[in-house]
Coordinates of C-alpha atoms and ligand atoms in Angstrom, one line a residue:
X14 CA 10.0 -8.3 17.4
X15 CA 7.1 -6.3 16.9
X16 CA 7.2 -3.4 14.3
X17 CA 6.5 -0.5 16.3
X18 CA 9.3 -2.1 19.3
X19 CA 11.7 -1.7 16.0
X20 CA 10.7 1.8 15.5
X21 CA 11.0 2.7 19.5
X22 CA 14.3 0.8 19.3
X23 CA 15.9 3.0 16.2
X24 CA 14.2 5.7 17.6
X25 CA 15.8 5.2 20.7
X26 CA 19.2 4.1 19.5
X27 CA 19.8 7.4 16.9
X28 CA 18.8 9.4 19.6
X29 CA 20.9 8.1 22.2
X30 CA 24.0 8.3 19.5
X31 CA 23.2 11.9 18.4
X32 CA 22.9 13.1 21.6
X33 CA 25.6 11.6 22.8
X34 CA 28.0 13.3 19.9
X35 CA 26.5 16.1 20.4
X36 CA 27.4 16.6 23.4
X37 CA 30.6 15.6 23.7
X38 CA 31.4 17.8 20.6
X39 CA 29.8 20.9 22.4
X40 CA 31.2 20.4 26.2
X41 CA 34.8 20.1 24.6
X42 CA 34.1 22.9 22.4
X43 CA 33.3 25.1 26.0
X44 CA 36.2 23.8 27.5
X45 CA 38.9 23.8 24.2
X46 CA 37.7 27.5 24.4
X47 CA 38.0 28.1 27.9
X48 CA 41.2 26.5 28.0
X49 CA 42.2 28.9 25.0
X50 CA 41.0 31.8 26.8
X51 CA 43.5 30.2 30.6
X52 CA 46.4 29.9 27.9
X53 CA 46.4 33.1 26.9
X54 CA 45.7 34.7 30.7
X55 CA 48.8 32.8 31.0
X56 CA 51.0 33.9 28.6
X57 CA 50.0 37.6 29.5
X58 CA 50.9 37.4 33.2
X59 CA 54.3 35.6 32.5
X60 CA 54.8 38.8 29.8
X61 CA 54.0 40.9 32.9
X62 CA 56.2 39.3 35.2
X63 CA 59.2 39.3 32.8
X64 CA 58.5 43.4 32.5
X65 CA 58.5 43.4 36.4
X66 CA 61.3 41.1 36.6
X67 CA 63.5 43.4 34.2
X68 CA 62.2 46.8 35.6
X69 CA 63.4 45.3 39.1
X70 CA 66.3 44.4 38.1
X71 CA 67.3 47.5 36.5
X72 CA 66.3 49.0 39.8
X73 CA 68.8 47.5 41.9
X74 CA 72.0 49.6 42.5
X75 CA 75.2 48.1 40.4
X76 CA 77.2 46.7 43.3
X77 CA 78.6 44.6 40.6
X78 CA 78.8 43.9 37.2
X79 CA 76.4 41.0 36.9
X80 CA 73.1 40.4 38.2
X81 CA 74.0 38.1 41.1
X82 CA 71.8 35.0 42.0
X83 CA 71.0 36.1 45.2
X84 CA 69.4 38.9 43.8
X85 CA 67.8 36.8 41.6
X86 CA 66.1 34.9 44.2
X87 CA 65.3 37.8 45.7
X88 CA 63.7 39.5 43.0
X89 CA 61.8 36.1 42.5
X90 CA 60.6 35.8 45.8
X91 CA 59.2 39.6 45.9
X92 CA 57.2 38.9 42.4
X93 CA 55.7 35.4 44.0
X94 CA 54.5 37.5 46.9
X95 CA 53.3 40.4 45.1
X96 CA 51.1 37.6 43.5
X97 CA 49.9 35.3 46.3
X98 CA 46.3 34.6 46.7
X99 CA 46.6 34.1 42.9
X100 CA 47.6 30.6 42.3
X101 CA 50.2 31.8 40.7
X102 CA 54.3 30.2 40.7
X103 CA 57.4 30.8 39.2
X104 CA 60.6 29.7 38.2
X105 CA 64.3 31.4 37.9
X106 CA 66.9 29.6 36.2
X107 CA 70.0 30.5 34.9
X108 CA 72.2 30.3 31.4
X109 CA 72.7 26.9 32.2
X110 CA 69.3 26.4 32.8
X111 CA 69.8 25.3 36.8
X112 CA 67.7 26.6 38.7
X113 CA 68.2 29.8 41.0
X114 CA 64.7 30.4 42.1
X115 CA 61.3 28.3 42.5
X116 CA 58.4 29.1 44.2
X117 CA 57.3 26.4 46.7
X118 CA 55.8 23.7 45.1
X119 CA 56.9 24.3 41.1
X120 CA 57.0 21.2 39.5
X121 CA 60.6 19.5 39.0
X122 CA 60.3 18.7 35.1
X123 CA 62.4 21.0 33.3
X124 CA 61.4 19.2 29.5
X125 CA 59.9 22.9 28.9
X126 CA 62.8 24.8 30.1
X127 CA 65.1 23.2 27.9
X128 CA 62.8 23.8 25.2
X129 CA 62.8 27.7 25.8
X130 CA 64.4 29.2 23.1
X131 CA 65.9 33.1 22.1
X132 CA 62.7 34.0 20.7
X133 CA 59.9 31.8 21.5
X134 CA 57.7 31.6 24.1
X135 CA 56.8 28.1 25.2
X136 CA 54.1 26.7 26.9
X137 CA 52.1 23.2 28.0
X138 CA 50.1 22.0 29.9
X139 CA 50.5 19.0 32.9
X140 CA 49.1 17.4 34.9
X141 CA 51.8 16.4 38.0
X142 CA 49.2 14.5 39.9
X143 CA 46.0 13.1 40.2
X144 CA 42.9 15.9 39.8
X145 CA 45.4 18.8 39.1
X146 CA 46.0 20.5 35.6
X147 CA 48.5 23.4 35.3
X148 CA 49.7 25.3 32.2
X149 CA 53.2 26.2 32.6
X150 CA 55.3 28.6 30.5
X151 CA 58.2 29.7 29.6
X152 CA 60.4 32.4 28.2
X153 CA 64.0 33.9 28.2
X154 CA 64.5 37.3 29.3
X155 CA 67.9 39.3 29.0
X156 CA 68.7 41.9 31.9
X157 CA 72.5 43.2 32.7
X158 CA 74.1 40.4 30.9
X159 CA 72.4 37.6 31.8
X160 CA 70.4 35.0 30.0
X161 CA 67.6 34.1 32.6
X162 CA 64.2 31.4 31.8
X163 CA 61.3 32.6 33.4
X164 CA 58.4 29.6 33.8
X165 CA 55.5 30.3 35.0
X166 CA 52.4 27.8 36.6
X167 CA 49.2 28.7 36.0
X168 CA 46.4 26.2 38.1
X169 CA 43.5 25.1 35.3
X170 CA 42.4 22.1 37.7
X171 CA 38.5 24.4 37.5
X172 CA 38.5 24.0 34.2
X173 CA 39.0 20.5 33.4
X174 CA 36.3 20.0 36.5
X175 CA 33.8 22.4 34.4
X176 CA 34.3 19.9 31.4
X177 CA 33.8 16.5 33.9
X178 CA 30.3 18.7 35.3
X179 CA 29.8 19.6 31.4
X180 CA 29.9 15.6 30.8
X181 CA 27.6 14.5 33.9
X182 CA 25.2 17.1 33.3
X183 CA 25.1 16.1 29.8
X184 CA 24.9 12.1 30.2
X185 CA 22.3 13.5 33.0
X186 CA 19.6 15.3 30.6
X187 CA 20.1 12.7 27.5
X188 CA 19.4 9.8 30.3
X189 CA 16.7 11.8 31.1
X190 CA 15.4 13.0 27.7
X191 CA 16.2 9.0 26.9
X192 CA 13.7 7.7 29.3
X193 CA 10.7 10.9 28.2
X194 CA 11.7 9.4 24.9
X195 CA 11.0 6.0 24.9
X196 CA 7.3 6.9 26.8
X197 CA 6.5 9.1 24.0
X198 CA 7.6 7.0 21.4
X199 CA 5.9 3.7 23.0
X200 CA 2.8 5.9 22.2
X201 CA 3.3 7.5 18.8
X202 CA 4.9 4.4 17.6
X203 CA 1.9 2.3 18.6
X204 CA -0.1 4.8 17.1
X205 CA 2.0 5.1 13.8
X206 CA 1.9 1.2 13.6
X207 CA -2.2 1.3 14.2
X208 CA -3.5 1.0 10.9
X209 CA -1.0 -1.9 10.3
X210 CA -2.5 -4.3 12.9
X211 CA -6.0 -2.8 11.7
X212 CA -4.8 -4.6 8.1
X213 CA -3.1 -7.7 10.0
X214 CA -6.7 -8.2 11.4
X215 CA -9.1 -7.5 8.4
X216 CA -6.5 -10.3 6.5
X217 CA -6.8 -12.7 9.3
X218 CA -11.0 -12.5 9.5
X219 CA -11.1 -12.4 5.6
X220 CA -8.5 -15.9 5.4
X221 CA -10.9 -17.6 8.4
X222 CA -13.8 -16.9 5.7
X223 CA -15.3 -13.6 6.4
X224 CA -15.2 -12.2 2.9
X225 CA -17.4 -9.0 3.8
X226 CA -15.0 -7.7 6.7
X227 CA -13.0 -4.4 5.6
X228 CA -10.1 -2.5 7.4
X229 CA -10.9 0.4 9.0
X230 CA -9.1 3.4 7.5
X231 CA -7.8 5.9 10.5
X232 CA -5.5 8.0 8.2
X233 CA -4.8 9.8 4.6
X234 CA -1.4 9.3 4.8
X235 CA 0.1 6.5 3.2
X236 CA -0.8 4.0 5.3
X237 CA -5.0 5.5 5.0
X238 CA -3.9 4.8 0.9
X239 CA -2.8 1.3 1.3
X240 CA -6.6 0.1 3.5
X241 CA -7.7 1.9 0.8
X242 CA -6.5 -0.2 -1.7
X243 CA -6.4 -3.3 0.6
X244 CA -10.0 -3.2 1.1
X245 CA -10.5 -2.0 -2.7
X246 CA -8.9 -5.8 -3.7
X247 CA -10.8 -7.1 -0.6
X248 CA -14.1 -5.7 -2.8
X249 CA -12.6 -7.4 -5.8
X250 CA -11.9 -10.4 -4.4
X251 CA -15.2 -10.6 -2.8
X252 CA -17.0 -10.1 -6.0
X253 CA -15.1 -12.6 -7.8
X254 CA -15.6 -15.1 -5.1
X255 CA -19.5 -14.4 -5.4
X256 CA -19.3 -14.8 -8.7
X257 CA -17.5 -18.1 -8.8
X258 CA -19.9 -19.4 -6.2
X259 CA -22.7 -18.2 -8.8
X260 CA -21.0 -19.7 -11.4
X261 CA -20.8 -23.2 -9.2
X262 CA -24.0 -23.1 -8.3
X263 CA -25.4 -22.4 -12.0
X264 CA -23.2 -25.0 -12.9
X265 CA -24.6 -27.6 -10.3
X266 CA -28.0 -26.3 -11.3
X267 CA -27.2 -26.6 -15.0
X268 CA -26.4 -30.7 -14.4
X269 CA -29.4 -31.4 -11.9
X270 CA -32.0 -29.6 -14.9
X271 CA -30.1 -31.8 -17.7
X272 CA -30.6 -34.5 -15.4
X273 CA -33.5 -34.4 -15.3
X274 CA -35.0 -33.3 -18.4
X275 CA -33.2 -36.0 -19.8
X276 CA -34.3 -38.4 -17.1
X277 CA -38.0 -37.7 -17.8
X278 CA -37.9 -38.9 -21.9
X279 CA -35.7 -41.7 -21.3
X280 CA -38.2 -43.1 -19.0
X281 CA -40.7 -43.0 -21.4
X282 CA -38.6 -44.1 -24.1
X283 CA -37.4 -47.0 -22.1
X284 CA -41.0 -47.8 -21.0
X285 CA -42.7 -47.9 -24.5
X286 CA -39.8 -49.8 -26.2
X287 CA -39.5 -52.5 -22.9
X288 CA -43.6 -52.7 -23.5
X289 CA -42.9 -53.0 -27.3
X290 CA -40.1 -56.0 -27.4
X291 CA -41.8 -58.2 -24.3
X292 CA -45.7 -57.7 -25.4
X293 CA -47.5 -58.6 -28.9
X294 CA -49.6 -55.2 -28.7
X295 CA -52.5 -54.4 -31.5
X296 CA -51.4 -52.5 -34.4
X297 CA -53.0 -48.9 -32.5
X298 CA -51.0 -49.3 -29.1
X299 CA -47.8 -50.5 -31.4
X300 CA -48.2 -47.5 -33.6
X301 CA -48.8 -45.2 -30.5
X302 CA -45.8 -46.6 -28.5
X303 CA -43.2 -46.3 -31.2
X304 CA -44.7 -43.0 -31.9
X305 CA -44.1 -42.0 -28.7
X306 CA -40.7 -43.4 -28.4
X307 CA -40.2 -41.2 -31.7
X308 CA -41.3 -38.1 -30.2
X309 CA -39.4 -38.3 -27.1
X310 CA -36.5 -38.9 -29.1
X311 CA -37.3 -35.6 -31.5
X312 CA -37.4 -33.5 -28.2
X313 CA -34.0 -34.9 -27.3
X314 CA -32.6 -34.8 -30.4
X315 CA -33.8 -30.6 -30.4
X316 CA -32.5 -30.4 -27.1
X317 CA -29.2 -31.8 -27.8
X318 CA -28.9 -29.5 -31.0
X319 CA -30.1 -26.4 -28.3
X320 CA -27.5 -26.9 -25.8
X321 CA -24.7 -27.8 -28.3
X322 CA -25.9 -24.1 -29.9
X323 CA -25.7 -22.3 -26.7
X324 CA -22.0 -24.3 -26.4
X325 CA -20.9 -22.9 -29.5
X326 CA -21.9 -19.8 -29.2
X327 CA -20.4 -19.3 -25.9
X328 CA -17.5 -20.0 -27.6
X329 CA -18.0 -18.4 -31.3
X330 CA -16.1 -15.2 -31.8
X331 CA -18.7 -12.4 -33.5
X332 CA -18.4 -11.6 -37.1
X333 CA -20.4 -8.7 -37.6
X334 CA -21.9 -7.4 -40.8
X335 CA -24.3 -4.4 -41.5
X336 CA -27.3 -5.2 -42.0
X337 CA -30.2 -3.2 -42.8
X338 CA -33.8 -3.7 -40.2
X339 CA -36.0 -4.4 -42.9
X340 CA -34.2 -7.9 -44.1
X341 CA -34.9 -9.0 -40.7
X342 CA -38.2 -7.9 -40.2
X343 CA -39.1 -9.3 -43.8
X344 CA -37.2 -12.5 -43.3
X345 CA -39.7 -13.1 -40.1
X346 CA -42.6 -12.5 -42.2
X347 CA -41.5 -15.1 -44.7
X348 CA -41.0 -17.5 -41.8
X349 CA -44.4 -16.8 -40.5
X350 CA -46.5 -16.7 -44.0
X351 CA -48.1 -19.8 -43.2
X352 CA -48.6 -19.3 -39.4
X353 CA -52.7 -18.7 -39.4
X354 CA -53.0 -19.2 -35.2
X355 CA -51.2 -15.9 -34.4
X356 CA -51.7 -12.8 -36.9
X357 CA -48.2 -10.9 -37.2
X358 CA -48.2 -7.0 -36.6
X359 CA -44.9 -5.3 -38.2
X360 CA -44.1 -1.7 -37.1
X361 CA -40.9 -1.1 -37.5
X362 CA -38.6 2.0 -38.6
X363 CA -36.0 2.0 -41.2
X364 CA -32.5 1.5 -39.6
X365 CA -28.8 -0.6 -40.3
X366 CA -27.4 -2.4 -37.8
X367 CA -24.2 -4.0 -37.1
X368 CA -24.6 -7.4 -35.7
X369 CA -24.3 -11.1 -37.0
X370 CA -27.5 -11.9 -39.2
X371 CA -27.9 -15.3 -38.4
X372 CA -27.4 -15.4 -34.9
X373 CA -29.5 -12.3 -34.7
X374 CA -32.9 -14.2 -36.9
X375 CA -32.2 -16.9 -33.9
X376 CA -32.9 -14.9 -31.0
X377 CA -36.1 -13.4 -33.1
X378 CA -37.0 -16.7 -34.0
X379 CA -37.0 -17.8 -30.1
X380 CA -39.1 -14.7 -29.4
X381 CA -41.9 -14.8 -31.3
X382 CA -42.1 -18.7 -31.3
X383 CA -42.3 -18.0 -27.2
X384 CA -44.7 -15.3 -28.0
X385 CA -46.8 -17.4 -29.8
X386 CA -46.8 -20.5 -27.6
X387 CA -47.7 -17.9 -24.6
X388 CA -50.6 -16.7 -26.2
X389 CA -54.0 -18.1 -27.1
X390 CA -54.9 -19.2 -30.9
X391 CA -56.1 -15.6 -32.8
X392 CA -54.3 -13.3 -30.2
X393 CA -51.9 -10.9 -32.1
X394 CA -48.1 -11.0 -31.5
X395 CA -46.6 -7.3 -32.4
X396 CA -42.7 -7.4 -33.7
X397 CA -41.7 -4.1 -33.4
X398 CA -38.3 -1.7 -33.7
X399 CA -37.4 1.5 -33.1
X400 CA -34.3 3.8 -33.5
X401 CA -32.8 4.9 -30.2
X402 CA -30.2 7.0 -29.0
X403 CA -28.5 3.5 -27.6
X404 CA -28.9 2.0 -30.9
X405 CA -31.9 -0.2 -32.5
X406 CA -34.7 -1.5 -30.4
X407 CA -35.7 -4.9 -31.6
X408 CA -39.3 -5.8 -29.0
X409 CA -41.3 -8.9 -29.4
X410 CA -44.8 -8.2 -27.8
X411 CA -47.4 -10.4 -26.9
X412 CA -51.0 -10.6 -25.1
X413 CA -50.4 -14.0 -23.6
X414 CA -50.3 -15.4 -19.9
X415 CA -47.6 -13.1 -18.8
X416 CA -44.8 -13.8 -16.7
X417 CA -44.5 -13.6 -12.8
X418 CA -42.2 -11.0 -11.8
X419 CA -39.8 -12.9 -9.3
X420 CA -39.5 -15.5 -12.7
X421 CA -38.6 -12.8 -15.2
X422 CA -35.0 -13.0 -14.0
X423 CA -34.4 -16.4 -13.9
X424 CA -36.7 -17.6 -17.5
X425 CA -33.3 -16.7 -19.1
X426 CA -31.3 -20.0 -17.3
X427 CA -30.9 -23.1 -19.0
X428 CA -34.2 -25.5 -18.4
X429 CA -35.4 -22.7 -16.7
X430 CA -39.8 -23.4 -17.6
X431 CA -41.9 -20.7 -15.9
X432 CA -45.2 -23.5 -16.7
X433 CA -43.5 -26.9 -17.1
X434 CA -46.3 -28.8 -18.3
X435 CA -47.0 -26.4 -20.6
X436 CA -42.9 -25.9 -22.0
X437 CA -43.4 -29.5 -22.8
X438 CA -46.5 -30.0 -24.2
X439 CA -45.0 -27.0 -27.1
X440 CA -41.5 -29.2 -27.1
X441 CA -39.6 -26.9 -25.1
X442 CA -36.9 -27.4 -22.4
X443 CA -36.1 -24.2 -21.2
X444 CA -33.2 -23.6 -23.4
X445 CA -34.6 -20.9 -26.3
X446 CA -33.8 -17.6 -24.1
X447 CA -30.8 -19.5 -22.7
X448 CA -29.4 -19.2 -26.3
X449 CA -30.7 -15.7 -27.0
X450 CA -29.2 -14.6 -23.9
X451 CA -25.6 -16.2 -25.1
X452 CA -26.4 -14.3 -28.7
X453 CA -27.2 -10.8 -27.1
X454 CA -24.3 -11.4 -24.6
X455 CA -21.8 -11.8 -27.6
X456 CA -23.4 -8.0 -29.3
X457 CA -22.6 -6.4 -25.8
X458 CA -26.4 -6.3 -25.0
X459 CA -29.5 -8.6 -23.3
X460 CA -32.6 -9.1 -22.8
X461 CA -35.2 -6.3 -21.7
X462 CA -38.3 -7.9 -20.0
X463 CA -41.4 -6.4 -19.6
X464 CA -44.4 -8.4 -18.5
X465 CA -47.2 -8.6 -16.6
X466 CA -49.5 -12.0 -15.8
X467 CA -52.8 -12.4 -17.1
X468 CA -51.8 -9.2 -19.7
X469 CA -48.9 -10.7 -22.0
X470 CA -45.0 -9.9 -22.6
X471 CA -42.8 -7.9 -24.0
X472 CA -39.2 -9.1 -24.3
X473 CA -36.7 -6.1 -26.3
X474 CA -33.1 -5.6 -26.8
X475 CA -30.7 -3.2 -28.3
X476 CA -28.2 -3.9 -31.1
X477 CA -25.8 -1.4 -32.0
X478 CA -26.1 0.7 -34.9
X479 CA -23.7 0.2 -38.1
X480 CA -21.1 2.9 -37.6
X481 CA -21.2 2.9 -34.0
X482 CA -18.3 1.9 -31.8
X483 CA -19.5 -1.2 -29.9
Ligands
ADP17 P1 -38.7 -23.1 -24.1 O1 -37.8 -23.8 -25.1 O2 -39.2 -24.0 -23.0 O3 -39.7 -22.2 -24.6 P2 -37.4 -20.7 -23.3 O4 -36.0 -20.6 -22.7 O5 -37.5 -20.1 -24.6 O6 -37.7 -22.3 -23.2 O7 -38.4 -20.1 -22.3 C1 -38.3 -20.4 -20.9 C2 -39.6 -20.2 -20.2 O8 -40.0 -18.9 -20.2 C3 -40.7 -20.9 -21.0 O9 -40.8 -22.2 -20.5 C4 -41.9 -20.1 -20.7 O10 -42.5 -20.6 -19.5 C5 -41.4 -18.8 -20.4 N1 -41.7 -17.8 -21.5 C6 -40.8 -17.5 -22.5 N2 -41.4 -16.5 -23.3 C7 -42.6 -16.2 -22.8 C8 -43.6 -15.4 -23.1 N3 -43.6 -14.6 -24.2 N4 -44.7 -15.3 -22.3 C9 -44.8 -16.1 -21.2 N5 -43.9 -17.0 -20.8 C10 -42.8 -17.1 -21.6

């Protein structure tokens, strides 16, 4: 069933029961009081017929002793007329509680009579046949020696009729308000339920493949809250998704470049040695094959080593030291002393750093070898760093061939070559920023490019500064 038929149905069914209680509890309520309010009518006019039954009574001249029964009749018949057009009847009966007098259709049970006692007044209420309700009462009165029971009957039929109206009208108007109801909660609770099927179908189109669809949010309530969070996890999930599909497709990309750089070298390899065992080649082309064999071999041995770097460091855990600027600047000079194809320019400020020294002369390493491939024999390569708010600016800039733009962002993939003839011919396989990146990744930074074709480069990142939190 669907949710907003349950909440029409509940709706429906505590109406249905509180209007219902409530109703029945308020008609009986009218009529317990009206029927109060008849009792006590009652009891006053059988008071006032036992002061007018004793008054005539007394009246009577004393032809004998004892009030006789006829006179008793008599008596009773003159009180019954003096109130006809009333409803009201009466009954006279005697010591023995028989009865002397009775108004035309009194009823015949005497179970209250006999309960009349000396000082009580008694009273109940019947119902002789069907549709009629009387209250009868009764009480003893004492007049020239005798001991009489006065009952009187008191017709209440109108209202036990008010309380069956009181019940129609009632079942009427909660039929009624019932049937309104259920229109106006078909409508509110469709409405209420709204933002559910709004969720229902964001999850189906996102589960068919439609990452990028979002639930509409209608409301603030709590309902508004939860498409708010619904579509804040649909954001997440969509951005993890992305990212594993980036992370596939590096992957895949990753394999087809190592295929292929390795493809290339072991051709040759395979080549020069199949030329070497089947032919007798002059001492030259024998020296030049197995030199070639040798080099192609170098360049897979380095990119071997590369990748298993960038492996390991993906991996490492970083054990930072401080260390001051200077060591690495000056341990780049002593790496370069003999370097005579590129002249060095240092301009760097004083500074300590908190990063993992070795790791750290790699990536500068990669840089200015980079630099220095990029660039033609005598142009300078600058090395530069700076203090900054960020933390220590470490720039390698050169006045080379320049990068393209759209290439900047993807030089840092493995194999990635911007010139690929030109990678290889300085023993590269696109793997040096690949493992800078992996370095600067583990200090929390990365690589800042700057560079323009034709004009040169300028690669920078930041370290943190020793005494920072990272
Ligand atoms: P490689 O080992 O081939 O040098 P890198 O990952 O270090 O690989 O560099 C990737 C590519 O980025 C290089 O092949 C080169 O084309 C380009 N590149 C790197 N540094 C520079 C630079 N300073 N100037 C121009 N191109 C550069």
């Amino acid at each position: 069933m669907k949710f907003s038929y349950k909440i029409l149905l509940c709706t429906m069914l505590t109406l249905a029961v509180e209007f219902g209680i409530g109703g029945y509890v308020f008609v009986n309520d009218v009529f317990k009081a009206s029927l109060e309010r008849e009792t006590g009518q009652a009891m006053d006019e059988s008071s006032i017929l036992r002061f007018a039954f004793e008054t005539a009574a007394l009246n009577i001249p004393s032809k004998y002793n004892r009030l006789q029964n006829s006179v008793i009749e008599e008596i009773g018949a003159n009180l019954e007329k003096s109130g006809q057009g009333t409803g009201r009847l009466l009954r006279l009966s005697d010591e023995e509680r028989q009865v002397v007098y009775a108004s035309e259709g009194f009823v015949e049970d005497t179970k209250l009579l006999n309960q009349i006692q000396e000082k009580t007044r008694a009273y109940q209420i019947i119902h002789p046949d069907e549709g009629h309700y009387y209250i009868q009462t009764g009480m003893r009165i004492t007049t020239l020696d005798r001991v009489l029971y006065l009952e009187t009957l008191r017709d209440v039929t109108p209202v036990y009729g008010e309380r069956e109206r009181g019940f129609a009208v009632y079942r009427n108007l909660t039929l009624l308000i019932l049937i309104v109801s259920s229109v106006l909660m078909f409508f509110i609770s469709s409405w209420l339920t709204r933002p559910i099927r709004l969720l229902t179908q964001a999850a189906r189109k996102m589960t068919a493949g439609d990452y990028s669809y979002r639930a509409e949010q209608i409301s603030l309530d709590e309902m508004g809250q939860l498409t708010c969070d619904f579509n804040h996890m649909a954001n997440v999930l969509e951005e993890n998704i992305l990212k594993l599909q980036e992370e596939v497709r590096a992957r895949e990309d990753f394999i087809a470049a190592f295929s292929h750089e390795l493809k290339t070298p072991l051709t040759a390899v395979i080549g020069y040695a199949d030329l070497l065992r089947t032919r007798k080649l002059d001492d030259e082309k024998h020296f030049l094959s197995a030199n070639y064999i040798y080099t192609e071999g170098k360049r897979l041995e380095a990119m071997s080593l590369r990748l298993l770097d960038i492996i390991v460091t993906k991996r490492c855990a970083l054990e930072p030291q401080d260390i001051k600027t200077e060591h690495m600047f000056s341990y780049l000079r002593d790496m370069y002393r003999g370097h005579r194809e590129h002249p060095l320019v240092f301009q760097y400020e004083q500074g300590t750093i908190r990063a993992e020294a070795n790791l750290l002369k790699t990536v500068l390493l990669n840089l200015v070898d980079n630099a220095c491939k990029a660039s033609e024999t005598g142009s300078r390569v600058e090395i530069l760093g700076e203090n900054r708010s960020e933390g220590y600016w470490f720039a390698v800039k050169d006045f080379g061939v320049g990068i393209p733009v759209e290439e900047c962002r993807k030089i840092t993939e493995a194999f990635y070559m911007v010139d690929k003839s030109r990678s290889r011919s300085h023993n590269g396989a696109g793997l040096g920023l690949a493992l800078c990146a992996e370095i600067l990744k583990l200090h929390g930074s990365g690589l800042e490019i700057e560079s323009t074709p034709g004009e040169g480069s300028c690669f920078g990142f930041l370290i943190p500064r020793a005494g920072t939190e990272e």
